[in-house]
XYZ file of C-alpha atoms in Angstrom:
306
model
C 23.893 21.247 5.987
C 23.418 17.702 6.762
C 20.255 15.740 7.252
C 20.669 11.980 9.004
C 18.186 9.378 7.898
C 16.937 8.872 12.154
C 15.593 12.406 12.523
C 13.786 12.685 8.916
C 11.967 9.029 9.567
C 10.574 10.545 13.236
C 9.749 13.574 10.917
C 7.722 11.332 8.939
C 6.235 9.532 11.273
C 5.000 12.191 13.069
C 3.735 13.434 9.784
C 1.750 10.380 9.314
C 0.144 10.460 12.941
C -1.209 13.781 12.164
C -3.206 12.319 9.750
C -5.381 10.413 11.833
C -4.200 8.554 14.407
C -7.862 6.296 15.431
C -6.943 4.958 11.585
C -3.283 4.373 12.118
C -4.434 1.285 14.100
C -6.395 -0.233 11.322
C -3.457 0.058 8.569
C -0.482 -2.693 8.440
C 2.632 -2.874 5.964
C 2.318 -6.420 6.636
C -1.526 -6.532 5.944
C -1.889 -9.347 3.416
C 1.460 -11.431 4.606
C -0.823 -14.274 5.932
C -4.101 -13.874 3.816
C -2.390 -13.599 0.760
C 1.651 -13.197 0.833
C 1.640 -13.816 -3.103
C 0.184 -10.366 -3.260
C 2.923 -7.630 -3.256
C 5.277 -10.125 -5.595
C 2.655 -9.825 -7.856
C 2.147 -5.862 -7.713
C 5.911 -5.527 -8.201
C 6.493 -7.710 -11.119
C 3.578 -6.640 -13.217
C 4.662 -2.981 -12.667
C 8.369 -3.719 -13.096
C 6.452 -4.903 -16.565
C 4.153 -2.322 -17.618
C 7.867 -0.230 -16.578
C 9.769 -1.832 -18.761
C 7.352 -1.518 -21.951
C 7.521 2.143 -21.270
C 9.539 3.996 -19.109
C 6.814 6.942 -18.907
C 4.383 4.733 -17.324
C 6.175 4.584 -13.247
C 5.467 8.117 -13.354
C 1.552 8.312 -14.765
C 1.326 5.271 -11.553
C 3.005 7.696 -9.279
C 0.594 11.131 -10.257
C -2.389 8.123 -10.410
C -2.023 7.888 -6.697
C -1.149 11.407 -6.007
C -4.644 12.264 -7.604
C -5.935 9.166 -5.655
C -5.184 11.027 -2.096
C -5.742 14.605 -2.894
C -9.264 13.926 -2.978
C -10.845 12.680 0.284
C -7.587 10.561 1.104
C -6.036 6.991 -0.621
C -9.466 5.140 -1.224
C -9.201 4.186 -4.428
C -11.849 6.607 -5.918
C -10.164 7.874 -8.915
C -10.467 4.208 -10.327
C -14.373 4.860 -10.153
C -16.348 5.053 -13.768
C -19.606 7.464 -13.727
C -22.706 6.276 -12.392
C -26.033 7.204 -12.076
C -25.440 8.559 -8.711
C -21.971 9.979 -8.983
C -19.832 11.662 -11.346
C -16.864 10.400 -10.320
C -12.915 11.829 -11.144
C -11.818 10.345 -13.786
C -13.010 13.273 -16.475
C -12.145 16.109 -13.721
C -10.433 18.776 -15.454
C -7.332 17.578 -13.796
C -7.471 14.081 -14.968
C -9.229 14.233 -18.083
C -7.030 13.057 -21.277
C -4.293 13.350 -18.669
C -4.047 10.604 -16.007
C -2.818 7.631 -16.987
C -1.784 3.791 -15.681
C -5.679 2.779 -15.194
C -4.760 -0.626 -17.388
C -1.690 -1.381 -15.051
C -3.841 -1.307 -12.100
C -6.210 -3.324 -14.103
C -4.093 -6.009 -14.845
C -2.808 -6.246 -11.123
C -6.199 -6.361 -9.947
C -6.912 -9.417 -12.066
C -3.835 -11.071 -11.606
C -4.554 -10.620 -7.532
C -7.779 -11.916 -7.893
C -6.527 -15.184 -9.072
C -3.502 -15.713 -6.953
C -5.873 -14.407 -3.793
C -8.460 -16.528 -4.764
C -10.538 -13.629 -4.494
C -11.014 -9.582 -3.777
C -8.962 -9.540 -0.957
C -6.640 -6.725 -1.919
C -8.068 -3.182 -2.227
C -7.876 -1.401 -5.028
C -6.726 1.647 -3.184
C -3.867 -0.494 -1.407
C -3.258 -1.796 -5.166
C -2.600 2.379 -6.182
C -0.455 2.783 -3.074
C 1.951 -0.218 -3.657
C 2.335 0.389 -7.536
C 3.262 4.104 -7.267
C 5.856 3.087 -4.279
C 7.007 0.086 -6.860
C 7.362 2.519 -9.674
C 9.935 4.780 -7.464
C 11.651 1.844 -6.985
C 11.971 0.747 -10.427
C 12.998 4.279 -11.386
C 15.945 3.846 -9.507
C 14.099 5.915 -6.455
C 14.147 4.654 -2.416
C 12.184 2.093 -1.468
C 10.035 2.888 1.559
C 6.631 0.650 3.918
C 3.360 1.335 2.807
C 0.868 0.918 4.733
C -2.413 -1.558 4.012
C -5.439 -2.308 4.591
C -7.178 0.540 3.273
C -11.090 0.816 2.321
C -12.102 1.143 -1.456
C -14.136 4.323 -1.486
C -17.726 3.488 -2.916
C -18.314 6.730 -4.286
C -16.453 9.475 -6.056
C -16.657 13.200 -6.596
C -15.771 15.394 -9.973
C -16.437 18.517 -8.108
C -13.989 17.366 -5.177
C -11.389 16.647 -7.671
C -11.253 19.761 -9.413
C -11.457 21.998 -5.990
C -8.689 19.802 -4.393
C -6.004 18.651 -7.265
C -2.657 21.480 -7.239
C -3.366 22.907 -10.724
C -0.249 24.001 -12.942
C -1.040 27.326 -12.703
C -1.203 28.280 -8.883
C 0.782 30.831 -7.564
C 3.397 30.119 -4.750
C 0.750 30.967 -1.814
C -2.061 28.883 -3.594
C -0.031 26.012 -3.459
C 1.036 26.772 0.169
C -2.982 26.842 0.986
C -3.550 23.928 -0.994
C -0.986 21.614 1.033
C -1.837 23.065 4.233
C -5.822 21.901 3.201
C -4.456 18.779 3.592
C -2.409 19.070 6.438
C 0.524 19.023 4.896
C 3.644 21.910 5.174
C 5.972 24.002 3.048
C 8.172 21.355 3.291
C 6.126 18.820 2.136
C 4.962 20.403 -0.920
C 8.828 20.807 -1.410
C 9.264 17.354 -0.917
C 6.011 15.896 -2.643
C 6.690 18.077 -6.237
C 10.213 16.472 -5.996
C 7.582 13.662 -7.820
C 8.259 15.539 -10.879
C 11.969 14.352 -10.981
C 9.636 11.968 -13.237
C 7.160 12.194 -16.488
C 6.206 14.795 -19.308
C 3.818 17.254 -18.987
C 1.346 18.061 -22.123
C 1.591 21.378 -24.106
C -1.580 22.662 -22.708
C -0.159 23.161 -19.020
C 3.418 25.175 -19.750
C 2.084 27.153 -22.355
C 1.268 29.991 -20.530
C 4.612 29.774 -18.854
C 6.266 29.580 -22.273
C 5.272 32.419 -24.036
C 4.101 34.731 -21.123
C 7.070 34.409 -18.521
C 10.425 34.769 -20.614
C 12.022 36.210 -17.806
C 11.644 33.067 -15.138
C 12.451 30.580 -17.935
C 16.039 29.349 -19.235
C 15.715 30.921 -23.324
C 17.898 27.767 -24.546
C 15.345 25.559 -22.591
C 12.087 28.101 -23.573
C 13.369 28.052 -27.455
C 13.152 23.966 -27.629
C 10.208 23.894 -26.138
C 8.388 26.247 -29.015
C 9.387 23.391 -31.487
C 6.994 21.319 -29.340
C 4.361 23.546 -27.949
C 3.293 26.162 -30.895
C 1.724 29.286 -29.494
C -2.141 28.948 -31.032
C -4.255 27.335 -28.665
C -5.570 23.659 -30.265
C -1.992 23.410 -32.223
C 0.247 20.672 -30.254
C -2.028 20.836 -27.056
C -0.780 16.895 -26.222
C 2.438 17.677 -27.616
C 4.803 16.269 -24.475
C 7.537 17.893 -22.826
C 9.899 16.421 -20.232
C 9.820 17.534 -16.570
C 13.523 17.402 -15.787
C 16.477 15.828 -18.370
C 16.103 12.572 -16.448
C 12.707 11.815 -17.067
C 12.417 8.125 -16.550
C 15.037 8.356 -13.586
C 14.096 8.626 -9.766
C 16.954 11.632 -8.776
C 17.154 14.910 -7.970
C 18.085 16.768 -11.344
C 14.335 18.269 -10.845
C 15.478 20.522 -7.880
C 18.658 21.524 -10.018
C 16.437 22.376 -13.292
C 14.697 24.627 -10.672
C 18.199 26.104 -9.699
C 18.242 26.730 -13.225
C 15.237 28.389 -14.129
C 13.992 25.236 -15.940
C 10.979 24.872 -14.132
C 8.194 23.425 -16.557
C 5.443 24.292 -15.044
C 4.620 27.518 -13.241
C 3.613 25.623 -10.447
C 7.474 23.732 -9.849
C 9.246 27.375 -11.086
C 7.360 28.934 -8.077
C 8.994 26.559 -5.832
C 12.142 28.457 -6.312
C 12.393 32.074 -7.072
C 16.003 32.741 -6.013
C 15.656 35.301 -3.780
C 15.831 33.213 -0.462
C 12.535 33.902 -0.683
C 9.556 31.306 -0.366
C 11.119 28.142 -0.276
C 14.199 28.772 -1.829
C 16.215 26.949 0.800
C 14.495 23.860 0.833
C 15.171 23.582 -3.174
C 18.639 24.293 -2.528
C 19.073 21.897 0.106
C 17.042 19.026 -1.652
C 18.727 19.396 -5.051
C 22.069 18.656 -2.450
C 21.009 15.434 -0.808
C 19.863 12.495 -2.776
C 16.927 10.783 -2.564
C 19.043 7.648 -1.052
C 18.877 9.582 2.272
C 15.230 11.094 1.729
C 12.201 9.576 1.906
C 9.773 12.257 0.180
C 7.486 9.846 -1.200
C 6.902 8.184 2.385
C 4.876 11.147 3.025
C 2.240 10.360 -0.305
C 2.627 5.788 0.841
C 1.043 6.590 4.191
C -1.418 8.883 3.501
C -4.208 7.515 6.229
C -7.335 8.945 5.319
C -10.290 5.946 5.656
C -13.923 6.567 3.885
């Protein structure tokens, strides 16, 4: 089976118009070319940085904006501190101890102010650009992201919690989870192919460990009891990579899958090797490589406006 790059890029676009076409109008990849054309050089290089000082750190930029748009769209909001209005998403149980890359952004967003002269450059475009800059630097496909988006000026906990895929859902809740968003089987396919990336902490594949032997590799399950004990409390941040190519934008992630090497319960659900679910889509992806795919196209142009 053969997919050619033409019909998958009219797939995505017509992916992208479904989510909101009145705000399609208002977004640009070429935004900031004449008000400040300094400003994606600058995103690049200081991720291409932060990359280079540790390889783990493209992926915790990548989940950062995932996060970002699973709650109320790209705006920025996860970036939001606590006021005494809000409680925003950064200690949702989600994100808590858990997302990462908040200095990166940080750094870019003072570097931009000075070459800008200025905020001119949203914070949420800022998320965007440095999770599509991290895929790049991973060895992953570059692909346009849209600017121009509108910091969010609020934030919700609550929203965050109801809206972020948790580790634990079931093949259908993750189904009705993607479709909340407007998004297919095929995109969720697509979008977890994200975890070709990263570690994942003790506390969200222990379950899986010790409590589904029979959907887990035992060569893979008996090196991962060395770092994730049992006891709840004992190794809880202990880290665990999410495919053998961890800090390499590929498609080994479908294969582990294949393989019953799923980390999570969330990815092993993905493919149950039956034909069942979405069994083929696994099978195809883990086929074509990301060269011809643009999966994370889908996350880039996100075009949800507060």
């Amino acid at each position: 089976m053969a997919i050619s790059l033409s019909s998958l890029s009219t797939y995505l676009l017509l992916l992208v118009a479904s989510f909101g076409v009145l705000a399609k109008g208002l977004l640009d990849p070429h935004f900031y070319d004449k008000v400040c054309p300094q400003a994606l050089p600058v995103i690049k290089s200081i991720v291409e940085d932060a990359i280079k000082q540790e390889g783990r750190m493209g992926a915790s930029l990548l989940r950062l904006h995932f996060h970002d748009c699973f709650v109320n769209g790209c705006d920025g909001s996860v970036l939001l501190d606590d006021t005494d209005t809000f409680i925003g998403e950064k200690n949702a149980a989600p994100n808590v101890n858990s997302l990462r890359g908040f200095e990166v952004i940080d750094r870019i967003k003072s570097a931009l102010y000075y070459v800008c002269r200025g905020n001119i450059v949203s914070c949420a475009d800022i998320v965007a650009v440095a999770a599509r800059d991290s895929v790049v630097a991973l060895g992953g496909p570059s692909y346009k992201v849209e600017l121009g988006r509108r910091d969010a000026r609020t934030a919700s906990q609550a929203a965050a919690n109801n809206s972020i895929p948790a580790p634990t859902l079931d093949f259908s809740g993750l189904v009705s989870n993607f479709a909340s968003h407007g998004l297919t089987i095929q995109d969720l396919v697509l979008l977890s192919g994200a975890h070709t990336l990263g570690f994942a902490r003790c506390t969200t594949f222990r379950a899986r460990l010790y409590n589904e032997t029979w959907t887990l590799d035992g060569s893979l399950a008996t090196s991962l009891k060395y770092i994730c004990p049992s006891e709840s409390g004992d190794g809880d941040d202990n880290l665990a990579q999410l495919d053998s190519t961890p800090v390499k934008f590929d498609t080994v992630y479908y294969d582990w899958l294949m393989q019953r090497k799923g980390l999570l319960h969330s990815d092993q659900q993905l493919y149950k090797g039956d034909g069942s679910g979405s069994d083929g889509l696994v099978k195809f992806y883990s086929q074509n490589s990301w060269g011809r795919l643009d999966p994370m196209g889908i996350l880039g142009n996100f075009i949800f406006l507060p």
